[in-house]
Amino acid sequence: MKLNELTIADLRRLLDNREITPREILDDTYTRIDAVEDKVKAYITLTKEAAWAMAEAAQQAIVENRASLLTGIPVAVKDNLCTKGILTTCASKILPNFIPPYESTVTQRMLDQGYLLAGKTNMDEFAMGSSTENSGSHTTRNPWDLGRVPGGSSGGSAAAVAADECIAALGSDTGGSIRQPAALCGVVGLKPTYGRVSRYGLVAYASSLDQIGPITKNVTDAALLMNVIAGHDPKDSTSAPLEVPDFAAALGRDIRGMRIGIPKEYFIEGMDRDVEDAVRAAIKKLESLGAEAVEVSLPHTEYAVATYYILATSEASSNLARYDGVKYGFRAAGKDLLEMYMNTRAQGFGAEVKRRIMLGTYALSAGYYDAYYKKGQQARTLIKQDFDKAFTTADVIVTPTTPSAAFRIGEKTADPLQMYLSDIFTISVNLAGIPALSLPCGFTGSGLPVGLQVIGKHFDEAALFTVAYAYEQSTEWHLRRPAL
Amino acid sequence: MSNDINNTQSSPAAAPPVWGNGKYEAVIGLEVHAQMLTETKIFCGCPTKFGAEPNTQTCPVDIGLPGVLPVLNRKAVEYAVKTGLAMNCTVARCSRFARKNYFYPDLPKGYQVSQYELPICEHGSVEIVVDGAVKRVGITRIHMEEDAGKNIHEGGGPYSFVDLNRAGVPLMEIVSEPDIRSPREAAEYMKKLRAILRYLGVCDGNMEQGSLRCDANVSIRPVGQKEFGTRTELKNINSFRFVEKAIEYEIRRQVKLVEEGGRVVQETRLWDPAAGITQSMRSKEEAHDYRYFPEPDLVPIVVDQEWIDRIEATLPELPDAKRERFVSAYGLPEYDADLLTAERPVAEWYEAAVAAGGQPKAVSNWMMGELMRLLNEENHPIEESPLTPDRLAGMLRLIDNGTISGKIAKTVFEAMYRSGKDAEAVVKEQGLVQISDESAIERAIDDILAKHTAEVGRYKAGEEKLIGFFVGQVMKAMKGKANPQMLNDLLRKKLAAW
């Protein structure tokens, strides 16, 4: 077995026992990348040189007994996280040459632990999309079926983990952008509670919804990576000044007596039969482990997608205003200032980004604010209250992560609304600000992975790890690898 | 906004000025931007010093690079609350920031972080005095915001430069009710705001450097009409004189327009100080839609009572209260009290001199006369006066005990100011001690009278104004050191007996 196929936990043990070195892990990882990247195309930028230098430092730390959890572990980072001195493009033609002079808080925390940056992964432009087809760079492919999408917007990160092109990865999740690609690629993805992980250095899409989280090969690694990146950051006013529990301690706890909420609104008409079967079987499995399934209701679920596309696009229209060709990035010529602005943004942004900027600009404009933005905020409150109420009877809520398995490249690009519906089960969680984790729970008849979503109360990621770990230990879905 | 303007006028109310042969009155509201005197910017740790090399006081946060986030400067909140308390406002327990979206090269993020709904302070007032009448001007709101950068058009090429040193500098916007009725009132209101801000130490009030600037909303309406007329907004007025001139020009322009059958259109106008006119900048039709919405990168600002109490405890005595106390405690005329309390350091200098033993009216006279003259000559603020309050008190003691005359005191005062020495040292060094020796003065008088027998003759014949001539001659002979009272008495006695 190659080292790049192992998990953080395995590699840590081997490194600490001096059985392997960071260079060997990196060697296997880049050998794998060289072999499959042409097919998968998970990365925008490979940072080999930096990674080798980091491996050198990691080896030194191990020799001097200063190793931390991530010392010597290659992790891929979504290309909307700022990495000092390393190209950060957000997969947009408007940011072709942006090299941040600062480090995002999450990657700084990983640096402090000696991680190796494998590379910056592909994504939908500015994290807008559900298939990574909106990338201004190229389309990433699903390692399970190269004719299908890896999901999005963190499709590059999910595909890189699934294809063993890194040990773990970071993604960002605004409406499902970690969980949906994790489900489609058969790996574990966690969207933490809003405020649990600092957003400093994450290029904003929709500030009130964005959250950074881990994409890993199993639940244990997700908990370990969360131990590194979670916690209050004075540079992010919206990060919660709360103690962070040791998430690894939540693994292995008994789930007997835990109440698993099953929202009746999530088993909908039009859901893929294989997906529904896999999820229902997973619920049975949890019951067999001693959990109690209870029906809960989330009555405002039907408004979630509409609410999301009003609020997220409103914030996006403002967050993306800074790409104007004046200070950095791409600039198009124009005969005057206005024309320069218009040409720059017309040529620099892709179609989906423009669509969302226009939606948001419209929703915020005078005369429509009350009808759209304000109504959206009110609907958001109702959706939050749904969850609050459901959590009075349930400890966690379990749903499918996506209504169907990975779709074909090009299948939904002509119909944005169809594309938006692939996030139908994940979006409410961002609106409510609560944590949710997706893990593999089976395969479709055609061999595509299916994801199970476990949703928790505010700041109760621990419950997600407990439930997900118990399930994972009793199944073998997470051990299957795509044949590439 | 309150339409009930009648309640805001305290008695004795002067009749509001009218225009166009008495047919119209003006309705004016001011939006004043004050730069807060914080050491660092409102959302990052960059310094706020004026006049640094372009773009040397910037960081990824204030220039809005991708991925960075604002962190609110607590001091800015404190300054805004302090100002609100000083202007009788209600301080919001929970307020929040919003984004004001528009494109401009000097606006790095494509939006300005400001307050919109839920400002930090609301519903206050300040009092002004115009032509002896006290008038209360309502404060609608005070909110915080970040400043934008500056476009520099230099070099004549087809390009401009952008300096972002000012981007992110904390501002307060103080918005008045439309209570102001004349250009004079507007100027007085501005002066009062400036005095309060400077007393509080929250803004240096420097209009030339743009730390205090003002936009004016001006409309006219027929006298007696309740409804407001269509208003225009005058942008970026940066001196008290221009406040008055710009508003007056605008009122006259609107009256003339209406008189000629025209209609005032709602628009933004720029004051051109060189031409002395206002000019249309943009009309409402092309006005911005700022698409305000709550700033999601910042949490709401929560100000609890304990914090308000702590800030309130740091409030200094404000100009109005100080003026009243100067009148009642020191027996000063209103005029003196007004001048001495306009600036806090002047008032403090005054009180220090009185505390050092100076007689209140005498201190006032010397400050308003000699001291201000000397400071003005060198353009020094009073904080840099080489003459200290206790030295003035010391000099006044020498006058009181007859060591020096009031006339010599002027020389002593200037010498103290120039040298930084105290009065006694100056008097000793320059031999300025007053001569109160009766026989010495008598000898000098005898001398002078003997030399000017002709003038004595004319005096005796009734030309009494010659007394001044004799005093002058004797003083000159005695190098100005004769006790003037004694000299006068003795001279008259001698002349009578001649």
XYZ file of N, CA and C in Angstrom, chain A residues 54 77 120-121 145 168 171 190 213 252 269 282 312 318 370 375 397 482:
54
model
N 8.749 22.231 2.992
C 7.995 21.990 4.221
C 8.310 20.586 4.757
N -5.538 22.331 -0.355
C -6.299 23.489 0.124
C -7.066 24.112 -1.048
N -3.174 23.768 -4.478
C -4.436 24.509 -4.338
C -5.444 23.867 -5.294
N -6.596 23.529 -4.768
C -7.522 22.709 -5.552
C -8.553 23.511 -6.332
N -16.061 8.020 -11.680
C -16.530 7.941 -13.071
C -16.120 9.241 -13.736
N -5.673 14.645 3.043
C -6.917 15.310 3.446
C -6.936 16.657 2.744
N -12.041 22.526 2.405
C -12.988 23.114 1.467
C -13.727 24.242 2.157
N -17.140 17.899 6.376
C -17.851 18.538 7.500
C -17.966 20.035 7.274
N -14.175 23.893 6.225
C -14.207 22.603 6.913
C -13.337 21.574 6.220
N -15.959 7.023 19.102
C -15.994 5.821 19.927
C -16.986 5.870 21.068
N -40.246 13.467 -3.386
C -40.533 13.023 -4.748
C -39.331 13.372 -5.624
N -29.069 3.020 6.099
C -28.149 3.609 7.083
C -28.893 3.931 8.379
N -27.606 34.705 -0.304
C -26.232 34.439 -0.733
C -25.849 35.352 -1.903
N -22.103 42.189 -3.274
C -21.287 43.164 -2.551
C -19.849 42.666 -2.373
N -37.348 45.101 0.403
C -38.346 44.539 1.326
C -38.934 43.248 0.799
N -37.511 39.762 3.201
C -38.301 38.527 3.278
C -37.376 37.322 3.460
N -29.899 15.112 13.419
C -30.869 14.858 12.353
C -30.120 14.169 11.212
N -11.896 4.320 -5.584
C -12.207 4.296 -7.021
C -11.065 3.650 -7.798
